mmCIF file of C-alpha atoms and ligand atoms in Angstrom:
data_model
loop_
_atom_site.group_PDB
_atom_site.id
_atom_site.type_symbol
_atom_site.label_atom_id
_atom_site.label_comp_id
_atom_site.label_asym_id
_atom_site.label_seq_id
_atom_site.Cartn_x
_atom_site.Cartn_y
_atom_site.Cartn_z
ATOM 1 C CA MET R 12 -191.763 225.260 -43.867
ATOM 2 C CA THR R 13 -192.659 222.590 -41.303
ATOM 3 C CA HIS R 14 -193.085 219.009 -42.117
ATOM 4 C CA PRO R 15 -194.453 215.972 -40.170
ATOM 5 C CA ARG R 16 -191.421 214.325 -38.646
ATOM 6 C CA LEU R 17 -190.158 211.254 -40.597
ATOM 7 C CA ARG R 18 -189.488 208.050 -38.711
ATOM 8 C CA ILE R 19 -186.674 205.997 -40.340
ATOM 9 C CA GLY R 20 -185.467 202.434 -39.607
ATOM 10 C CA ILE R 21 -181.991 201.048 -40.608
ATOM 11 C CA ILE R 22 -181.701 197.264 -41.745
ATOM 12 C CA GLY R 23 -178.258 196.001 -41.403
ATOM 13 C CA CYS R 24 -176.011 197.554 -38.585
ATOM 14 C CA GLY R 25 -172.592 197.042 -40.139
ATOM 15 C CA ALA R 26 -170.017 199.093 -41.747
ATOM 16 C CA ILE R 27 -171.948 201.378 -43.890
ATOM 17 C CA ALA R 28 -175.038 201.714 -41.614
ATOM 18 C CA GLY R 29 -173.458 204.456 -39.537
ATOM 19 C CA ASN R 30 -173.163 206.670 -42.785
ATOM 20 C CA HIS R 31 -177.026 206.444 -42.995
ATOM 21 C CA VAL R 32 -177.748 207.252 -39.374
ATOM 22 C CA THR R 33 -175.300 210.325 -39.648
ATOM 23 C CA ALA R 34 -176.980 211.476 -42.919
ATOM 24 C CA TYR R 35 -180.499 211.170 -41.711
ATOM 25 C CA ARG R 36 -179.745 213.102 -38.566
ATOM 26 C CA ALA R 37 -178.423 215.875 -40.753
ATOM 27 C CA GLN R 38 -181.900 216.365 -42.148
ATOM 28 C CA PRO R 39 -184.466 218.649 -40.324
ATOM 29 C CA ASP R 40 -187.468 216.834 -38.811
ATOM 30 C CA VAL R 41 -186.181 213.294 -39.385
ATOM 31 C CA ASP R 42 -185.800 210.678 -36.477
ATOM 32 C CA VAL R 43 -183.884 207.298 -36.771
ATOM 33 C CA VAL R 44 -186.106 205.303 -34.495
ATOM 34 C CA ALA R 45 -185.441 201.642 -35.092
ATOM 35 C CA CYS R 46 -182.712 199.391 -36.339
ATOM 36 C CA LEU R 47 -182.537 195.767 -37.275
ATOM 37 C CA ASP R 48 -179.844 193.174 -37.862
ATOM 38 C CA ALA R 49 -179.986 189.470 -38.435
ATOM 39 C CA ASP R 50 -177.493 189.314 -35.448
ATOM 40 C CA ALA R 51 -179.572 190.456 -32.480
ATOM 41 C CA GLY R 52 -176.512 191.558 -30.417
ATOM 42 C CA ARG R 53 -175.224 193.652 -33.228
ATOM 43 C CA ALA R 54 -178.661 195.382 -33.519
ATOM 44 C CA THR R 55 -178.916 196.115 -29.806
ATOM 45 C CA THR R 56 -175.164 197.440 -29.687
ATOM 46 C CA PHE R 57 -175.845 199.644 -32.722
ATOM 47 C CA ALA R 58 -178.947 200.899 -31.199
ATOM 48 C CA THR R 59 -177.220 201.856 -27.910
ATOM 49 C CA ASP R 60 -174.126 203.327 -29.727
ATOM 50 C CA HIS R 61 -176.385 205.576 -31.909
ATOM 51 C CA GLY R 62 -179.163 206.342 -29.313
ATOM 52 C CA ILE R 63 -181.842 204.483 -31.412
ATOM 53 C CA ALA R 64 -184.916 203.389 -29.413
ATOM 54 C CA THR R 65 -185.419 199.946 -30.875
ATOM 55 C CA GLY R 66 -182.762 197.474 -31.841
ATOM 56 C CA THR R 67 -184.206 194.099 -32.942
ATOM 57 C CA ALA R 68 -183.615 191.111 -35.135
ATOM 58 C CA ASP R 69 -187.463 190.665 -35.766
ATOM 59 C CA LEU R 70 -188.791 192.341 -38.992
ATOM 60 C CA GLU R 71 -192.254 192.753 -37.567
ATOM 61 C CA GLU R 72 -190.931 194.481 -34.503
ATOM 62 C CA LEU R 73 -188.971 196.840 -36.716
ATOM 63 C CA PHE R 74 -192.126 197.701 -38.789
ATOM 64 C CA ALA R 75 -194.163 198.027 -35.606
ATOM 65 C CA ALA R 76 -192.130 201.077 -34.813
ATOM 66 C CA GLY R 77 -194.328 202.899 -37.303
ATOM 67 C CA LEU R 78 -191.785 203.726 -40.101
ATOM 68 C CA ASP R 79 -192.068 206.087 -42.980
ATOM 69 C CA ALA R 80 -188.865 204.761 -44.519
ATOM 70 C CA VAL R 81 -186.130 202.249 -44.168
ATOM 71 C CA SER R 82 -182.436 202.079 -45.391
ATOM 72 C CA VAL R 83 -181.342 198.660 -46.405
ATOM 73 C CA CYS R 84 -177.622 198.167 -45.575
ATOM 74 C CA THR R 85 -177.182 194.479 -45.723
ATOM 75 C CA PRO R 86 -175.141 192.237 -48.074
ATOM 76 C CA HIS R 87 -176.267 192.343 -51.639
ATOM 77 C CA PRO R 88 -178.127 189.076 -52.085
ATOM 78 C CA THR R 89 -180.359 189.988 -48.989
ATOM 79 C CA HIS R 90 -181.615 193.204 -50.470
ATOM 80 C CA GLU R 91 -184.496 191.699 -52.417
ATOM 81 C CA ALA R 92 -186.295 190.140 -49.595
ATOM 82 C CA LEU R 93 -185.865 193.298 -47.367
ATOM 83 C CA VAL R 94 -187.085 195.637 -50.084
ATOM 84 C CA LEU R 95 -190.032 193.434 -50.668
ATOM 85 C CA ALA R 96 -190.764 193.354 -46.941
ATOM 86 C CA ALA R 97 -190.674 197.326 -46.886
ATOM 87 C CA ALA R 98 -193.041 197.521 -49.902
ATOM 88 C CA ALA R 99 -195.341 195.100 -48.190
ATOM 89 C CA HIS R 100 -195.451 197.259 -45.201
ATOM 90 C CA GLY R 101 -196.026 200.410 -47.257
ATOM 91 C CA VAL R 102 -192.743 201.825 -46.263
ATOM 92 C CA HIS R 103 -190.468 203.762 -48.632
ATOM 93 C CA VAL R 104 -186.932 202.292 -49.055
ATOM 94 C CA LEU R 105 -183.520 203.515 -49.799
ATOM 95 C CA CYS R 106 -181.354 200.532 -50.696
ATOM 96 C CA GLU R 107 -177.584 200.314 -50.694
ATOM 97 C CA LYS R 108 -175.875 199.397 -54.060
ATOM 98 C CA PRO R 109 -175.967 197.083 -55.797
ATOM 99 C CA LEU R 110 -179.789 197.065 -55.652
ATOM 100 C CA ALA R 111 -179.658 193.404 -56.210
ATOM 101 C CA VAL R 112 -177.418 190.581 -57.573
ATOM 102 C CA ASP R 113 -179.052 190.324 -60.939
ATOM 103 C CA ALA R 114 -181.569 192.116 -63.201
ATOM 104 C CA ALA R 115 -184.414 189.847 -62.688
ATOM 105 C CA ALA R 116 -184.340 190.462 -58.798
ATOM 106 C CA ALA R 117 -184.093 194.134 -59.308
ATOM 107 C CA GLU R 118 -187.159 194.093 -61.689
ATOM 108 C CA ARG R 119 -189.215 192.231 -58.956
ATOM 109 C CA MET R 120 -188.058 194.971 -56.440
ATOM 110 C CA VAL R 121 -189.006 197.965 -58.831
ATOM 111 C CA THR R 122 -192.254 196.212 -59.619
ATOM 112 C CA ALA R 123 -193.200 195.546 -55.938
ATOM 113 C CA CYS R 124 -192.352 199.076 -54.877
ATOM 114 C CA ARG R 125 -194.476 200.725 -57.827
ATOM 115 C CA ALA R 126 -197.370 198.410 -57.042
ATOM 116 C CA ALA R 127 -197.212 199.265 -53.311
ATOM 117 C CA GLY R 128 -196.963 203.012 -54.062
ATOM 118 C CA VAL R 129 -193.676 203.371 -52.061
ATOM 119 C CA ARG R 130 -190.495 205.150 -53.458
ATOM 120 C CA LEU R 131 -187.516 202.913 -53.982
ATOM 121 C CA GLY R 132 -184.128 204.762 -54.070
ATOM 122 C CA ALA R 133 -180.716 203.123 -54.794
ATOM 123 C CA VAL R 134 -177.558 204.582 -53.244
ATOM 124 C CA PHE R 135 -175.194 205.748 -55.870
ATOM 125 C CA GLN R 136 -173.906 208.740 -53.836
ATOM 126 C CA ARG R 137 -171.078 209.414 -56.296
ATOM 127 C CA ARG R 138 -173.741 210.892 -58.704
ATOM 128 C CA TRP R 139 -173.836 213.890 -56.448
ATOM 129 C CA TRP R 140 -170.132 214.736 -56.801
ATOM 130 C CA PRO R 141 -169.743 218.136 -58.434
ATOM 131 C CA ALA R 142 -167.405 216.520 -60.758
ATOM 132 C CA ALA R 143 -169.779 213.988 -61.860
ATOM 133 C CA ARG R 144 -172.605 216.551 -62.261
ATOM 134 C CA ARG R 145 -170.216 218.776 -64.346
ATOM 135 C CA ILE R 146 -169.856 215.860 -66.949
ATOM 136 C CA ARG R 147 -173.653 215.345 -66.974
ATOM 137 C CA ASP R 148 -174.071 219.114 -67.519
ATOM 138 C CA ALA R 149 -171.593 219.224 -70.367
ATOM 139 C CA LEU R 150 -173.737 216.603 -71.940
ATOM 140 C CA ASP R 151 -176.984 218.465 -71.334
ATOM 141 C CA ASP R 152 -175.810 221.810 -72.522
ATOM 142 C CA GLY R 153 -174.052 220.509 -75.601
ATOM 143 C CA THR R 154 -170.392 221.162 -74.647
ATOM 144 C CA LEU R 155 -169.464 217.715 -75.272
ATOM 145 C CA GLY R 156 -171.790 216.819 -78.185
ATOM 146 C CA THR R 157 -172.906 213.309 -78.798
ATOM 147 C CA PRO R 158 -171.027 210.936 -76.488
ATOM 148 C CA VAL R 159 -169.172 208.254 -78.587
ATOM 149 C CA LEU R 160 -166.638 206.758 -76.199
ATOM 150 C CA GLY R 161 -166.858 206.045 -72.413
ATOM 151 C CA ARG R 162 -164.188 204.526 -70.260
ATOM 152 C CA VAL R 163 -164.161 203.267 -66.738
ATOM 153 C CA GLU R 164 -161.114 202.363 -64.677
ATOM 154 C CA VAL R 165 -161.390 200.921 -61.170
ATOM 155 C CA LEU R 166 -157.820 200.264 -60.143
ATOM 156 C CA LEU R 167 -157.896 199.399 -56.387
ATOM 157 C CA HIS R 168 -155.946 197.643 -53.753
ATOM 158 C CA ARG R 169 -157.715 195.219 -51.242
ATOM 159 C CA ASP R 170 -155.729 193.029 -48.742
ATOM 160 C CA ALA R 171 -156.746 189.606 -47.703
ATOM 161 C CA ALA R 172 -158.440 190.763 -44.614
ATOM 162 C CA TYR R 173 -161.025 192.818 -46.681
ATOM 163 C CA TYR R 174 -162.290 189.442 -47.893
ATOM 164 C CA THR R 175 -161.655 187.263 -44.979
ATOM 165 C CA ALA R 176 -162.755 189.513 -42.109
ATOM 166 C CA THR R 177 -166.418 189.834 -43.553
ATOM 167 C CA PRO R 178 -167.898 186.336 -43.879
ATOM 168 C CA TRP R 179 -170.097 187.350 -46.895
ATOM 169 C CA ARG R 180 -167.419 188.695 -49.231
ATOM 170 C CA GLY R 181 -166.044 186.650 -52.042
ATOM 171 C CA THR R 182 -168.468 183.952 -52.873
ATOM 172 C CA TRP R 183 -171.070 183.944 -55.685
ATOM 173 C CA ALA R 184 -173.737 182.834 -53.243
ATOM 174 C CA THR R 185 -173.181 185.617 -50.716
ATOM 175 C CA ASP R 186 -171.549 188.477 -52.531
ATOM 176 C CA GLY R 187 -172.919 187.951 -56.032
ATOM 177 C CA GLY R 188 -169.616 188.592 -57.781
ATOM 178 C CA GLY R 189 -166.387 190.397 -57.086
ATOM 179 C CA VAL R 190 -164.957 193.747 -58.116
ATOM 180 C CA LEU R 191 -167.653 194.492 -60.834
ATOM 181 C CA ILE R 192 -170.722 194.104 -58.460
ATOM 182 C CA SER R 193 -169.171 195.499 -55.353
ATOM 183 C CA GLN R 194 -166.882 198.334 -56.510
ATOM 184 C CA ALA R 195 -167.085 198.946 -60.368
ATOM 185 C CA ILE R 196 -170.965 199.164 -60.231
ATOM 186 C CA HIS R 197 -170.655 202.807 -58.917
ATOM 187 C CA TYR R 198 -168.761 203.874 -62.102
ATOM 188 C CA LEU R 199 -170.782 201.439 -64.452
ATOM 189 C CA ASP R 200 -173.902 203.691 -62.969
ATOM 190 C CA LEU R 201 -172.005 206.737 -63.910
ATOM 191 C CA LEU R 202 -171.060 205.564 -67.331
ATOM 192 C CA GLN R 203 -174.787 204.628 -68.213
ATOM 193 C CA TRP R 204 -176.000 207.927 -66.688
ATOM 194 C CA TYR R 205 -173.781 209.573 -69.394
ATOM 195 C CA LEU R 206 -174.133 207.113 -72.210
ATOM 196 C CA GLY R 207 -177.421 205.292 -71.831
ATOM 197 C CA ASP R 208 -178.458 201.723 -72.450
ATOM 198 C CA VAL R 209 -176.118 198.985 -73.475
ATOM 199 C CA ALA R 210 -176.895 196.831 -76.588
ATOM 200 C CA TRP R 211 -174.141 194.083 -75.988
ATOM 201 C CA VAL R 212 -171.228 193.391 -73.972
ATOM 202 C CA MET R 213 -168.126 191.007 -74.236
ATOM 203 C CA ALA R 214 -166.146 190.385 -71.085
ATOM 204 C CA ALA R 215 -163.282 188.409 -69.549
ATOM 205 C CA ALA R 216 -162.515 188.094 -65.826
ATOM 206 C CA ASP R 217 -160.238 186.081 -63.553
ATOM 207 C CA THR R 218 -158.882 185.863 -59.890
ATOM 208 C CA TYR R 219 -155.233 186.733 -59.895
ATOM 209 C CA ARG R 220 -154.466 188.008 -56.538
ATOM 210 C CA HIS R 221 -157.000 186.806 -53.953
ATOM 211 C CA GLY R 222 -157.750 183.414 -55.238
ATOM 212 C CA GLU R 223 -156.834 181.597 -52.140
ATOM 213 C CA TYR R 224 -159.793 182.996 -50.308
ATOM 214 C CA ILE R 225 -162.400 184.180 -52.855
ATOM 215 C CA GLU R 226 -164.047 182.365 -55.792
ATOM 216 C CA VAL R 227 -165.433 185.609 -57.569
ATOM 217 C CA GLU R 228 -163.409 187.741 -59.908
ATOM 218 C CA ASP R 229 -160.851 190.180 -58.601
ATOM 219 C CA THR R 230 -160.030 191.620 -62.169
ATOM 220 C CA LEU R 231 -162.356 192.120 -65.118
ATOM 221 C CA VAL R 232 -162.351 193.775 -68.506
ATOM 222 C CA ALA R 233 -165.474 194.460 -70.568
ATOM 223 C CA THR R 234 -166.200 195.939 -73.841
ATOM 224 C CA LEU R 235 -169.478 197.701 -74.115
ATOM 225 C CA ARG R 236 -171.670 198.741 -77.401
ATOM 226 C CA PHE R 237 -174.336 201.155 -76.307
ATOM 227 C CA THR R 238 -177.701 201.392 -78.209
ATOM 228 C CA SER R 239 -176.640 204.850 -79.248
ATOM 229 C CA GLY R 240 -173.818 203.344 -81.193
ATOM 230 C CA ALA R 241 -171.225 204.641 -78.727
ATOM 231 C CA VAL R 242 -168.546 202.311 -77.469
ATOM 232 C CA GLY R 243 -167.205 201.647 -73.909
ATOM 233 C CA GLN R 244 -164.730 199.860 -71.808
ATOM 234 C CA ILE R 245 -164.518 198.850 -68.177
ATOM 235 C CA VAL R 246 -161.229 197.827 -66.517
ATOM 236 C CA ALA R 247 -161.546 196.826 -62.882
ATOM 237 C CA THR R 248 -159.453 195.162 -60.299
ATOM 238 C CA THR R 249 -158.864 194.851 -56.658
ATOM 239 C CA ALA R 250 -155.473 193.220 -57.227
ATOM 240 C CA MET R 251 -153.167 196.319 -57.482
ATOM 241 C CA THR R 252 -150.723 197.475 -54.892
ATOM 242 C CA PRO R 253 -150.954 200.452 -54.410
ATOM 243 C CA GLY R 254 -154.359 201.122 -55.833
ATOM 244 C CA LEU R 255 -154.541 203.881 -58.512
ATOM 245 C CA GLY R 256 -158.133 205.169 -58.005
ATOM 246 C CA GLU R 257 -161.230 205.282 -60.061
ATOM 247 C CA ARG R 258 -161.707 207.174 -63.327
ATOM 248 C CA VAL R 259 -164.481 207.830 -65.760
ATOM 249 C CA THR R 260 -164.052 209.595 -69.048
ATOM 250 C CA VAL R 261 -166.463 210.549 -71.870
ATOM 251 C CA THR R 262 -165.373 211.598 -75.290
ATOM 252 C CA GLY R 263 -167.832 213.400 -77.524
ATOM 253 C CA ALA R 264 -168.228 213.127 -81.359
ATOM 254 C CA GLY R 265 -166.307 216.268 -81.759
ATOM 255 C CA GLY R 266 -163.355 214.927 -79.924
ATOM 256 C CA ALA R 267 -163.618 216.686 -76.539
ATOM 257 C CA THR R 268 -162.861 214.580 -73.604
ATOM 258 C CA VAL R 269 -163.975 215.138 -69.987
ATOM 259 C CA GLY R 270 -163.286 212.879 -67.057
ATOM 260 C CA LEU R 271 -163.306 212.379 -63.354
ATOM 261 C CA LEU R 272 -160.787 210.780 -60.947
ATOM 262 C CA GLU R 273 -161.496 209.556 -57.514
ATOM 263 C CA TYR R 274 -158.109 209.340 -55.789
ATOM 264 C CA PRO R 275 -157.622 208.478 -53.040
ATOM 265 C CA GLU R 276 -160.570 206.070 -52.993
ATOM 266 C CA GLY R 277 -163.504 207.513 -51.183
ATOM 267 C CA THR R 278 -162.639 211.279 -51.613
ATOM 268 C CA PRO R 279 -164.812 213.549 -53.904
ATOM 269 C CA ALA R 280 -163.622 213.249 -57.535
ATOM 270 C CA ILE R 281 -161.875 215.916 -59.416
ATOM 271 C CA ASN R 282 -162.289 216.653 -63.034
ATOM 272 C CA ASP R 283 -158.735 215.683 -63.759
ATOM 273 C CA VAL R 284 -159.339 215.718 -67.560
ATOM 274 C CA TRP R 285 -161.329 218.519 -69.178
ATOM 275 C CA ALA R 286 -160.114 218.598 -72.656
ATOM 276 C CA VAL R 287 -162.697 220.784 -74.222
ATOM 277 C CA PRO R 288 -161.475 222.926 -76.950
ATOM 278 C CA GLY R 289 -161.004 226.488 -75.637
ATOM 279 C CA ALA R 290 -161.363 225.345 -71.991
ATOM 280 C CA GLU R 291 -158.603 222.736 -71.598
ATOM 281 C CA GLN R 292 -157.622 221.663 -68.067
ATOM 282 C CA LEU R 293 -155.496 218.759 -66.855
ATOM 283 C CA ASP R 294 -155.374 218.257 -63.095
ATOM 284 C CA PRO R 295 -153.665 214.905 -62.377
ATOM 285 C CA PRO R 296 -152.414 213.986 -58.999
ATOM 286 C CA THR R 297 -148.859 214.644 -58.357
ATOM 287 C CA ALA R 298 -148.016 211.849 -56.058
ATOM 288 C CA VAL R 299 -149.119 208.285 -55.469
ATOM 289 C CA GLN R 300 -151.183 208.116 -52.402
ATOM 290 C CA PRO R 301 -150.922 205.360 -49.734
ATOM 291 C CA ASP R 302 -153.933 202.991 -49.727
ATOM 292 C CA VAL R 303 -156.232 203.718 -46.988
ATOM 293 C CA ASP R 304 -158.423 201.252 -44.778
ATOM 294 C CA LEU R 305 -162.117 200.487 -45.359
ATOM 295 C CA ALA R 306 -163.147 202.616 -42.241
ATOM 296 C CA THR R 307 -161.411 205.637 -43.661
ATOM 297 C CA ILE R 308 -162.979 205.152 -47.123
ATOM 298 C CA ASN R 309 -166.518 204.815 -45.570
ATOM 299 C CA ALA R 310 -166.033 207.806 -43.340
ATOM 300 C CA ALA R 311 -164.961 209.853 -46.343
ATOM 301 C CA LEU R 312 -168.216 208.766 -48.140
ATOM 302 C CA VAL R 313 -170.501 210.421 -45.477
ATOM 303 C CA PRO R 314 -170.884 213.919 -47.144
ATOM 304 C CA PHE R 315 -172.334 212.265 -50.350
ATOM 305 C CA HIS R 316 -174.521 209.847 -48.480
ATOM 306 C CA THR R 317 -175.837 212.969 -46.907
ATOM 307 C CA VAL R 318 -176.568 214.781 -50.106
ATOM 308 C CA GLN R 319 -178.242 211.623 -51.411
ATOM 309 C CA ILE R 320 -180.293 211.027 -48.238
ATOM 310 C CA ALA R 321 -181.403 214.747 -48.231
ATOM 311 C CA ASP R 322 -182.811 214.144 -51.703
ATOM 312 C CA PHE R 323 -184.417 211.004 -50.576
ATOM 313 C CA VAL R 324 -186.155 212.528 -47.613
ATOM 314 C CA GLU R 325 -187.297 215.530 -50.008
ATOM 315 C CA ALA R 326 -188.597 213.021 -52.500
ATOM 316 C CA ILE R 327 -190.795 211.561 -49.801
ATOM 317 C CA ARG R 328 -192.008 214.883 -48.644
ATOM 318 C CA GLU R 329 -192.743 216.059 -52.290
ATOM 319 C CA GLY R 330 -194.191 212.811 -53.404
ATOM 320 C CA ARG R 331 -191.783 212.549 -56.257
ATOM 321 C CA ASP R 332 -189.158 210.016 -57.303
ATOM 322 C CA PRO R 333 -185.762 210.113 -55.714
ATOM 323 C CA GLY R 334 -182.678 211.238 -57.713
ATOM 324 C CA VAL R 335 -181.503 207.643 -58.308
ATOM 325 C CA THR R 336 -184.665 205.356 -58.692
ATOM 326 C CA GLY R 337 -184.851 201.605 -58.741
ATOM 327 C CA GLU R 338 -185.292 201.771 -62.398
ATOM 328 C CA ASP R 339 -181.946 203.714 -62.784
ATOM 329 C CA ALA R 340 -180.302 200.778 -60.591
ATOM 330 C CA LEU R 341 -181.953 198.288 -62.797
ATOM 331 C CA ARG R 342 -180.207 199.708 -65.743
ATOM 332 C CA SER R 343 -176.716 199.090 -64.669
ATOM 333 C CA LEU R 344 -177.727 195.684 -63.153
ATOM 334 C CA ARG R 345 -178.950 194.533 -66.651
ATOM 335 C CA THR R 346 -175.592 195.437 -67.999
ATOM 336 C CA LEU R 347 -173.733 193.833 -65.012
ATOM 337 C CA THR R 348 -175.799 190.510 -65.563
ATOM 338 C CA ALA R 349 -174.876 190.499 -69.202
ATOM 339 C CA ILE R 350 -171.174 191.029 -68.437
ATOM 340 C CA TYR R 351 -171.150 188.209 -66.046
ATOM 341 C CA ALA R 352 -173.012 185.947 -68.517
ATOM 342 C CA SER R 353 -170.400 186.974 -71.241
ATOM 343 C CA VAL R 354 -167.512 185.924 -68.828
ATOM 344 C CA ARG R 355 -169.077 182.496 -68.470
ATOM 345 C CA SER R 356 -170.116 182.105 -72.181
ATOM 346 C CA GLY R 357 -167.135 183.526 -73.792
ATOM 347 C CA ARG R 358 -169.343 185.144 -76.234
ATOM 348 C CA PRO R 359 -171.013 188.580 -76.443
ATOM 349 C CA GLU R 360 -174.197 188.858 -74.395
ATOM 350 C CA ARG R 361 -177.230 191.328 -74.652
ATOM 351 C CA PRO R 362 -178.620 192.812 -71.620
ATOM 352 C CA ASP R 363 -182.060 192.546 -72.998
ATOM 353 C CA ALA R 364 -181.656 188.730 -73.440
ATOM 354 C CA VAL R 365 -180.110 187.708 -70.132
ATOM 355 C CA SER R 366 -181.692 188.715 -66.732
ATOM 356 C CA SER R 367 -180.306 186.222 -64.200
ATOM 357 C CA LEU R 368 -177.376 183.798 -64.108
ATOM 358 C CA ASP R 369 -177.241 180.025 -63.855
ATOM 359 C CA ALA R 370 -176.423 179.648 -60.074
ATOM 360 C CA ALA R 371 -174.777 176.394 -60.835
ATOM 361 C CA SER R 372 -172.037 177.826 -63.048
ATOM 362 C CA THR R 373 -169.684 180.321 -61.783
ATOM 363 C CA ALA R 374 -167.394 182.519 -64.063
ATOM 364 C CA VAL R 375 -164.085 182.402 -62.305
ATOM 365 C CA ALA R 376 -164.387 179.011 -60.293
ATOM 366 C CA GLU R 377 -165.207 177.075 -63.394
ATOM 367 C CA ARG R 378 -162.534 178.698 -65.551
ATOM 368 C CA ALA R 379 -164.903 178.040 -68.333
ATOM 369 C CA VAL R 380 -163.081 180.294 -70.765
ATOM 370 C CA ARG R 381 -159.346 180.742 -71.204
HETATM 371 N N1 NAD W 412 -172.711 203.276 -51.191
HETATM 372 C C1 NAD W 412 -171.406 202.974 -50.909
HETATM 373 O O1 NAD W 412 -170.402 203.490 -51.306
HETATM 374 C C2 NAD W 412 -171.093 201.580 -50.033
HETATM 375 C C3 NAD W 412 -170.177 201.403 -49.174
HETATM 376 C C4 NAD W 412 -170.020 200.235 -48.446
HETATM 377 C C5 NAD W 412 -170.995 199.409 -48.529
HETATM 378 N N2 NAD W 412 -171.998 199.524 -49.305
HETATM 379 C C6 NAD W 412 -173.147 198.479 -49.507
HETATM 380 O O2 NAD W 412 -173.664 198.385 -48.178
HETATM 381 C C7 NAD W 412 -174.130 196.960 -47.928
HETATM 382 C C8 NAD W 412 -173.597 196.552 -46.652
HETATM 383 O O3 NAD W 412 -172.277 196.632 -46.771
HETATM 384 P P1 NAD W 412 -171.366 196.748 -45.304
HETATM 385 O O4 NAD W 412 -170.048 197.044 -45.677
HETATM 386 O O5 NAD W 412 -172.124 197.595 -44.332
HETATM 387 O O6 NAD W 412 -171.498 195.138 -44.789
HETATM 388 P P2 NAD W 412 -171.238 194.611 -43.366
HETATM 389 O O7 NAD W 412 -171.032 193.149 -43.384
HETATM 390 O O8 NAD W 412 -170.301 195.480 -42.501
HETATM 391 O O9 NAD W 412 -172.675 194.803 -42.735
HETATM 392 C C9 NAD W 412 -173.845 193.962 -42.975
HETATM 393 C C10 NAD W 412 -174.760 193.832 -41.855
HETATM 394 O O10 NAD W 412 -175.908 193.166 -42.378
HETATM 395 C C11 NAD W 412 -176.350 192.113 -41.351
HETATM 396 N N3 NAD W 412 -177.271 191.165 -42.084
HETATM 397 C C12 NAD W 412 -176.865 190.176 -43.043
HETATM 398 N N4 NAD W 412 -177.891 189.600 -43.588
HETATM 399 C C13 NAD W 412 -178.920 190.301 -42.940
HETATM 400 C C14 NAD W 412 -180.389 190.067 -43.179
HETATM 401 N N5 NAD W 412 -180.849 189.129 -44.025
HETATM 402 N N6 NAD W 412 -181.136 190.812 -42.453
HETATM 403 C C15 NAD W 412 -180.715 191.750 -41.597
HETATM 404 N N7 NAD W 412 -179.323 191.956 -41.486
HETATM 405 C C16 NAD W 412 -178.436 191.230 -42.220
HETATM 406 C C17 NAD W 412 -174.939 191.611 -40.932
HETATM 407 O O11 NAD W 412 -175.206 191.045 -39.765
HETATM 408 C C18 NAD W 412 -174.111 192.895 -40.815
HETATM 409 O O12 NAD W 412 -174.292 193.484 -39.537
HETATM 410 C C19 NAD W 412 -173.562 196.189 -49.214
HETATM 411 O O13 NAD W 412 -174.707 195.889 -50.210
HETATM 412 C C20 NAD W 412 -172.516 197.089 -49.723
HETATM 413 O O14 NAD W 412 -172.316 197.024 -51.104
HETATM 414 C C21 NAD W 412 -172.220 200.676 -50.034
#
């Protein structure tokens, strides 16, 4: 089957943008024709390095390239304005995670894209891991029964350079949070894909390891009560040496537990726990792995950016929603916003009652609750 060729623009020419270019170029009849960065020099260098015709810092020049879709690969707080600009130009948009820094912004983005009739996809490429799909299938086919307990562990190592070499990392204004919004959001997305909406959360966070150069949390623990009645827990940190990887487990009402482990970070997860009666399998790693640098992690993500971008391209061609929609991303951002609100208030908070955070108060910097 032949298709009209799709014309793609890349917004933000930093670390993850190359994954998007590689992924689009793996699709038939797709051309990456323009890229934009707030830093004009970075845009032209990226264009030259990747053989992209237009590299610019001017949004109107970008859209003048006649685009069908853009990928937004900029820091989190800038996503909203760029997604709204794409919608205003009638251009489909795939936005990197987190979709926004709070639920209210994500709602505006979802509404604008629906009103403009453009598709909004959110990058959560870990949903395409076979190990993640196997858990979803075990819920769909009844193997697991009703899920009653979900657990997320994000136990990572980051060094000082991770925060200091990238100017936007580590402040509430430019990063929107710490380990929860930047790393744990992937696994919160999986948890809610499995267990659904959250009724209330209670959370605590602090900055134990990286406090000399960041104001956001490097360590966070949250308790979740789902609207289904299930309970869940998130433990997330970038303060470990070495890191111990990322794990999600789901337990069904009958007691069966299935889980996945991403270790080393960036590599496709395995189902390290599959404790289903009659089909038990435990596949833990046998050795502690050395921590790897960010470029290695990002390069390891390419295959799953490629499958998610294949789905996004197909969705545009078929006139359907992409596999992870703006609404899906909004679901985990509602929970995230309530978690940060709970850290600040020291009380349980409901995702349906809090959609944005008071910019004047910051959870960790003020040390509001001890
Ligand atoms: N899906 C994943 O696994 C994954 C992995 C890494 C990063 N990300 C996400 O991708 C986004 C970018 O991360 P990164 O590591 O590539 O960051 P980066 O700092 O390496 O690159 C960001 C680029 O955006 C540019 N920029 C900043 N503000 C801009 C604006 N308003 N308009 C245009 N350009 C602007 C910067 O100049 C920079 O070149 C983040 O939201 C991050 O969470 C996702």
